[in-house]
Amino acid sequence: MQISTHELKSKIIESLKLQDITPEQIDDDAPLFGTGLGLDSIDALELVVLLEKEYGIVIKDIEEGRPAFRSVRTLADFIAVKRPQ
Amino acid sequence: MTEISIAAASTVTGADLPAARLGQRFGRLDLQSQLALLAVASLNVNFDGLPRDRTGICLAASAGSLSTDVNFWNGRHAVGGPSPTLFAYTLPSAAVGEVAIHFRLTGPNLCFVGDDKIILPEAADLLRRGEADACVCIYCDVVTADCSKIISLPPAAMARAFFLKNGGGGICTLPEFDRDMKALSAIIFQTKSAG
């Protein structure tokens, strides 16, 4: 089941304790890392934990997860496919 | 002998944190790093006017990173394990790094656990040895409620910062001898407060 990007952005903001930013200010297609939202490697680990806690998705192969972390939209699509039913 | 003075001073507590606006990533920091960063920001020193590689950082933490260590340990049974972000702060010197990154200070740095009285003499030594022209001194007294139960110290959330520089003026000139600096440290770092 597809989750809304708004919901996912809210969870990312909460999980990463981002301040002074709202879901509306995050572009669905902007890069999560480097430019765009400007996340770093520690945030990546925190997102991996978020996926397990909130959606029951365990990423065992980093190569599998890498494309999913390009943007909020790719992450939402990844969750829709991998989420246990 | 070169004169060294305290040019600026600040004190912050946990009560000051909700109003702090120090960037999008401030919320990620552990309590000790947040207080240290806010204390340095509260000095209102214009670091842009200083050579970054000649400005040092000297920090002492009353209980090291123990409060964050306990938080991390308490998260071990959570789904997905404890927070990876917290792990980065399970070092007493993490706050030094955060201050260095935020204010882009690349001079020498020192970190001590426990004794606050050592900061001024050590920072003054950096200046006297010519390794730095100025130094940010920070004392953090952070004991969270969970940590307090373990180490039998009262909860605390406080940080003090001082800006030392070569030359006179400012708030006061440092005494020449280490023992007198320790006495001065005892006076200016003495207040402990829970936030």
Tab-separated table of C-alpha atoms in Angstrom:
chain	number	residue	atom	x	y	z
A	1	MET	CA	0.000	0.000	0.000
A	2	GLN	CA	1.357	3.397	-1.008
A	3	ILE	CA	1.971	5.808	1.857
A	4	SER	CA	1.617	9.532	1.402
A	5	THR	CA	4.809	11.491	0.942
A	6	HIS	CA	3.442	14.029	3.440
A	7	GLU	CA	3.178	11.345	6.113
A	8	LEU	CA	6.673	10.107	5.327
A	9	LYS	CA	8.120	13.600	5.454
A	10	SER	CA	6.510	14.144	8.853
A	11	LYS	CA	8.094	10.944	10.135
A	12	ILE	CA	11.488	11.930	8.709
A	13	ILE	CA	11.301	15.351	10.399
A	14	GLU	CA	10.340	13.733	13.699
A	15	SER	CA	12.890	10.933	13.493
A	16	LEU	CA	15.796	13.161	12.494
A	17	LYS	CA	14.659	15.945	14.863
A	18	LEU	CA	14.854	18.504	12.081
A	19	GLN	CA	14.001	21.992	13.287
A	20	ASP	CA	12.305	24.895	11.561
A	21	ILE	CA	11.195	22.826	8.595
A	22	THR	CA	7.746	21.563	7.627
A	23	PRO	CA	6.712	18.704	5.316
A	24	GLU	CA	5.495	21.302	2.816
A	25	GLN	CA	9.016	22.717	2.539
A	26	ILE	CA	10.488	19.395	1.459
A	27	ASP	CA	10.290	18.666	-2.251
A	28	ASP	CA	9.148	15.092	-2.949
A	29	ASP	CA	11.837	14.703	-5.608
A	30	ALA	CA	14.691	16.648	-4.015
A	31	PRO	CA	17.783	14.621	-3.047
A	32	LEU	CA	17.752	13.574	0.602
A	33	PHE	CA	21.532	13.629	0.891
A	34	GLY	CA	24.128	16.211	-0.062
A	35	THR	CA	22.137	18.936	-1.754
A	36	GLY	CA	18.387	19.116	-1.196
A	37	LEU	CA	17.561	18.181	2.397
A	38	GLY	CA	21.283	17.919	3.207
A	39	LEU	CA	21.215	14.723	5.236
A	40	ASP	CA	24.422	12.836	6.112
A	41	SER	CA	25.579	9.300	6.848
A	42	ILE	CA	24.284	9.294	10.436
A	43	ASP	CA	20.883	10.375	9.153
A	44	ALA	CA	21.004	7.446	6.720
A	45	LEU	CA	21.397	5.052	9.646
A	46	GLU	CA	18.557	6.785	11.467
A	47	LEU	CA	16.353	6.355	8.370
A	48	VAL	CA	17.194	2.645	8.276
A	49	VAL	CA	15.997	2.394	11.892
A	50	LEU	CA	12.892	4.425	10.994
A	51	LEU	CA	11.986	1.960	8.230
A	52	GLU	CA	12.247	-0.943	10.655
A	53	LYS	CA	10.372	0.755	13.493
A	54	GLU	CA	7.567	2.293	11.479
A	55	TYR	CA	7.154	-0.035	8.526
A	56	GLY	CA	8.731	-3.334	9.536
A	57	ILE	CA	11.229	-3.143	6.685
A	58	VAL	CA	14.725	-4.447	7.414
A	59	ILE	CA	17.419	-3.388	4.956
A	60	LYS	CA	20.102	-6.060	4.927
A	61	ASP	CA	21.787	-5.146	1.673
A	62	ILE	CA	22.922	-1.536	1.437
A	63	GLU	CA	22.984	-1.777	-2.363
A	64	GLU	CA	19.303	-2.647	-2.290
A	65	GLY	CA	18.519	0.333	-0.102
A	66	ARG	CA	20.703	2.896	-1.855
A	67	PRO	CA	18.307	3.779	-4.719
A	68	ALA	CA	15.442	4.056	-2.225
A	69	PHE	CA	17.161	6.872	-0.358
A	70	ARG	CA	17.409	9.189	-3.366
A	71	SER	CA	14.321	11.226	-2.446
A	72	VAL	CA	11.138	11.161	-0.393
A	73	ARG	CA	9.231	9.822	-3.404
A	74	THR	CA	11.639	6.950	-4.057
A	75	LEU	CA	11.563	6.100	-0.351
A	76	ALA	CA	7.746	6.087	-0.311
A	77	ASP	CA	7.734	3.804	-3.376
A	78	PHE	CA	10.267	1.492	-1.708
A	79	ILE	CA	8.119	1.272	1.441
A	80	ALA	CA	5.026	0.468	-0.655
A	81	VAL	CA	6.826	-2.460	-2.294
A	82	LYS	CA	8.699	-3.812	0.732
A	83	ARG	CA	6.219	-3.244	3.520
A	84	PRO	CA	4.980	-6.542	5.011
A	85	GLN	CA	1.266	-7.012	4.301
B	1	MET	CA	54.486	37.742	30.058
B	2	THR	CA	51.594	38.162	27.627
B	3	GLU	CA	48.370	39.336	29.186
B	4	ILE	CA	45.333	37.141	28.679
B	5	SER	CA	41.804	38.266	29.400
B	6	ILE	CA	38.274	36.940	29.506
B	7	ALA	CA	36.574	38.944	26.779
B	8	ALA	CA	33.065	37.480	27.073
B	9	ALA	CA	31.119	35.109	29.297
B	10	SER	CA	27.760	33.372	29.172
B	11	THR	CA	25.665	30.858	31.087
B	12	VAL	CA	22.771	28.820	29.721
B	13	THR	CA	20.533	26.133	31.197
B	14	GLY	CA	18.116	23.574	29.861
B	15	ALA	CA	15.354	26.150	30.205
B	16	ASP	CA	17.005	28.198	27.428
B	17	LEU	CA	16.960	25.390	24.856
B	18	PRO	CA	13.377	25.589	23.549
B	19	ALA	CA	13.987	29.138	22.311
B	20	ALA	CA	17.378	28.323	20.775
B	21	ARG	CA	17.581	28.756	17.001
B	22	LEU	CA	20.926	27.391	15.872
B	23	GLY	CA	20.118	25.728	12.611
B	24	GLN	CA	18.036	22.875	11.260
B	25	ARG	CA	20.287	20.229	12.831
B	26	PHE	CA	20.328	21.590	16.395
B	27	GLY	CA	17.636	19.116	17.482
B	28	ARG	CA	19.849	16.183	16.540
B	29	LEU	CA	22.524	17.097	19.093
B	30	ASP	CA	22.590	15.537	22.539
B	31	LEU	CA	21.799	17.733	25.534
B	32	GLN	CA	25.448	18.441	26.314
B	33	SER	CA	26.265	19.526	22.779
B	34	GLN	CA	23.133	21.672	22.597
B	35	LEU	CA	24.038	23.473	25.821
B	36	ALA	CA	27.677	23.890	24.789
B	37	LEU	CA	26.691	25.290	21.398
B	38	LEU	CA	24.118	27.643	22.883
B	39	ALA	CA	26.576	28.864	25.532
B	40	VAL	CA	29.148	29.690	22.852
B	41	ALA	CA	26.543	31.371	20.658
B	42	SER	CA	25.479	33.415	23.681
B	43	LEU	CA	28.984	34.845	23.949
B	44	ASN	CA	28.081	36.951	20.896
B	45	VAL	CA	31.655	36.779	19.655
B	46	ASN	CA	32.118	37.629	15.989
B	47	PHE	CA	34.237	34.651	14.929
B	48	ASP	CA	34.265	35.966	11.362
B	49	GLY	CA	36.772	38.566	12.479
B	50	LEU	CA	39.201	35.966	13.834
B	51	PRO	CA	41.598	33.542	12.163
B	52	ARG	CA	39.699	30.249	12.489
B	53	ASP	CA	42.844	28.175	12.780
B	54	ARG	CA	44.137	30.318	15.636
B	55	THR	CA	41.036	29.994	17.807
B	56	GLY	CA	41.035	26.991	20.127
B	57	ILE	CA	38.351	25.193	22.103
B	58	CYS	CA	38.754	23.918	25.660
B	59	LEU	CA	35.866	21.997	27.202
B	60	ALA	CA	35.275	20.237	30.515
B	61	ALA	CA	32.247	18.063	31.175
B	62	SER	CA	31.295	17.232	34.746
B	63	ALA	CA	30.189	13.692	33.919
B	64	GLY	CA	31.758	13.189	30.509
B	65	SER	CA	29.178	11.768	28.096
B	66	LEU	CA	27.584	9.562	30.747
B	67	SER	CA	24.060	10.967	30.375
B	68	THR	CA	24.069	10.222	26.653
B	69	ASP	CA	25.719	6.840	27.261
B	70	VAL	CA	22.805	5.961	29.562
B	71	ASN	CA	20.253	7.146	26.984
B	72	PHE	CA	21.934	4.993	24.360
B	73	TRP	CA	22.022	1.994	26.677
B	74	ASN	CA	18.346	2.449	27.548
B	75	GLY	CA	17.477	2.225	23.852
B	76	ARG	CA	19.073	-1.178	23.334
B	77	HIS	CA	15.780	-3.081	23.391
B	78	ALA	CA	13.958	-0.745	20.990
B	79	VAL	CA	12.949	-2.057	17.566
B	80	GLY	CA	15.893	-1.385	15.268
B	81	GLY	CA	18.204	-0.872	18.248
B	82	PRO	CA	19.261	2.374	19.915
B	83	SER	CA	19.449	5.589	17.922
B	84	PRO	CA	22.519	5.715	15.651
B	85	THR	CA	22.529	9.468	16.153
B	86	LEU	CA	22.887	9.051	19.904
B	87	PHE	CA	25.862	6.770	19.346
B	88	ALA	CA	27.769	9.669	17.814
B	89	TYR	CA	27.461	11.532	21.113
B	90	THR	CA	28.724	8.756	23.376
B	91	LEU	CA	32.081	10.490	23.575
B	92	PRO	CA	32.845	13.347	25.987
B	93	SER	CA	34.520	15.299	23.178
B	94	ALA	CA	31.471	15.253	20.869
B	95	ALA	CA	30.448	18.734	22.017
B	96	VAL	CA	33.886	20.058	21.067
B	97	GLY	CA	33.319	18.782	17.547
B	98	GLU	CA	29.877	20.335	17.309
B	99	VAL	CA	31.177	23.720	18.448
B	100	ALA	CA	34.096	23.463	16.008
B	101	ILE	CA	31.767	22.573	13.117
B	102	HIS	CA	29.131	25.187	13.871
B	103	PHE	CA	31.539	28.080	14.334
B	104	ARG	CA	34.107	26.680	11.883
B	105	LEU	CA	36.923	26.847	14.450
B	106	THR	CA	39.916	24.798	13.392
B	107	GLY	CA	42.416	25.690	16.118
B	108	PRO	CA	43.692	23.248	18.779
B	109	ASN	CA	41.148	21.709	21.106
B	110	LEU	CA	41.123	20.034	24.488
B	111	CYS	CA	38.511	18.019	26.354
B	112	PHE	CA	38.473	17.147	30.041
B	113	VAL	CA	36.109	15.061	32.114
B	114	GLY	CA	35.267	16.272	35.563
B	115	ASP	CA	37.267	19.131	36.956
B	116	ASP	CA	36.071	22.509	35.720
B	117	LYS	CA	38.996	24.275	37.352
B	118	ILE	CA	41.419	23.029	34.744
B	119	ILE	CA	39.879	24.876	31.816
B	120	LEU	CA	41.301	28.348	32.307
B	121	PRO	CA	44.907	27.263	33.031
B	122	GLU	CA	44.893	24.854	30.072
B	123	ALA	CA	43.350	27.402	27.711
B	124	ALA	CA	45.786	30.039	28.917
B	125	ASP	CA	48.636	27.608	28.235
B	126	LEU	CA	47.471	27.258	24.624
B	127	LEU	CA	47.693	31.017	24.230
B	128	ARG	CA	50.987	31.388	26.068
B	129	ARG	CA	52.606	28.640	24.020
B	130	GLY	CA	51.530	30.520	20.909
B	131	GLU	CA	49.355	27.660	19.651
B	132	ALA	CA	46.309	29.928	19.538
B	133	ASP	CA	45.443	33.614	19.731
B	134	ALA	CA	42.079	33.050	21.396
B	135	CYS	CA	40.197	30.178	22.983
B	136	VAL	CA	36.582	29.304	23.619
B	137	CYS	CA	36.274	27.715	27.074
B	138	ILE	CA	33.206	25.687	27.953
B	139	TYR	CA	32.121	23.942	31.109
B	140	CYS	CA	29.153	21.576	30.818
B	141	ASP	CA	27.316	20.250	33.834
B	142	VAL	CA	24.845	17.750	32.401
B	143	VAL	CA	23.314	14.983	34.476
B	144	THR	CA	19.975	13.711	33.184
B	145	ALA	CA	17.403	12.142	35.503
B	146	ASP	CA	18.267	8.604	34.339
B	147	CYS	CA	21.970	9.241	34.789
B	148	SER	CA	21.374	10.866	38.165
B	149	LYS	CA	19.925	7.613	39.511
B	150	ILE	CA	23.121	5.782	38.599
B	151	ILE	CA	25.815	8.183	39.742
B	152	SER	CA	23.982	9.705	42.713
B	153	LEU	CA	24.475	13.281	41.576
B	154	PRO	CA	21.614	15.760	41.323
B	155	PRO	CA	20.191	16.366	37.842
B	156	ALA	CA	21.809	19.292	36.066
B	157	ALA	CA	21.632	20.952	32.661
B	158	MET	CA	23.930	23.921	32.453
B	159	ALA	CA	26.802	25.208	30.361
B	160	ARG	CA	29.084	28.171	30.780
B	161	ALA	CA	31.322	29.631	28.144
B	162	PHE	CA	34.173	32.088	28.214
B	163	PHE	CA	36.131	33.667	25.451
B	164	LEU	CA	39.809	34.074	26.217
B	165	LYS	CA	42.029	36.263	24.118
B	166	ASN	CA	45.503	37.666	24.149
B	167	GLY	CA	45.728	41.158	25.560
B	168	GLY	CA	44.048	43.054	28.354
B	169	GLY	CA	40.600	44.534	28.685
B	170	GLY	CA	37.386	42.578	28.544
B	171	ILE	CA	35.698	41.339	31.716
B	172	CYS	CA	38.909	40.602	33.597
B	173	THR	CA	42.550	39.774	33.068
B	174	LEU	CA	43.643	36.270	33.996
B	175	PRO	CA	46.007	35.883	36.943
B	176	GLU	CA	49.519	34.823	36.107
B	177	PHE	CA	49.741	31.622	38.127
B	178	ASP	CA	47.844	28.399	37.574
B	179	ARG	CA	46.808	28.171	41.213
B	180	ASP	CA	45.224	31.631	40.997
B	181	MET	CA	43.516	30.704	37.732
B	182	LYS	CA	42.092	27.620	39.421
B	183	ALA	CA	40.805	29.833	42.204
B	184	LEU	CA	39.251	32.131	39.604
B	185	SER	CA	37.744	29.084	37.873
B	186	ALA	CA	36.283	27.972	41.179
B	187	ILE	CA	34.533	31.321	41.455
B	188	ILE	CA	33.224	31.648	37.915
B	189	PHE	CA	32.250	28.018	37.384
B	190	GLN	CA	30.802	27.389	40.834
B	191	THR	CA	27.072	27.739	40.170
B	192	LYS	CA	25.313	24.511	39.293
B	193	SER	CA	21.720	24.592	38.146
B	194	ALA	CA	19.139	22.111	36.937
B	195	GLY	CA	17.409	22.965	33.706
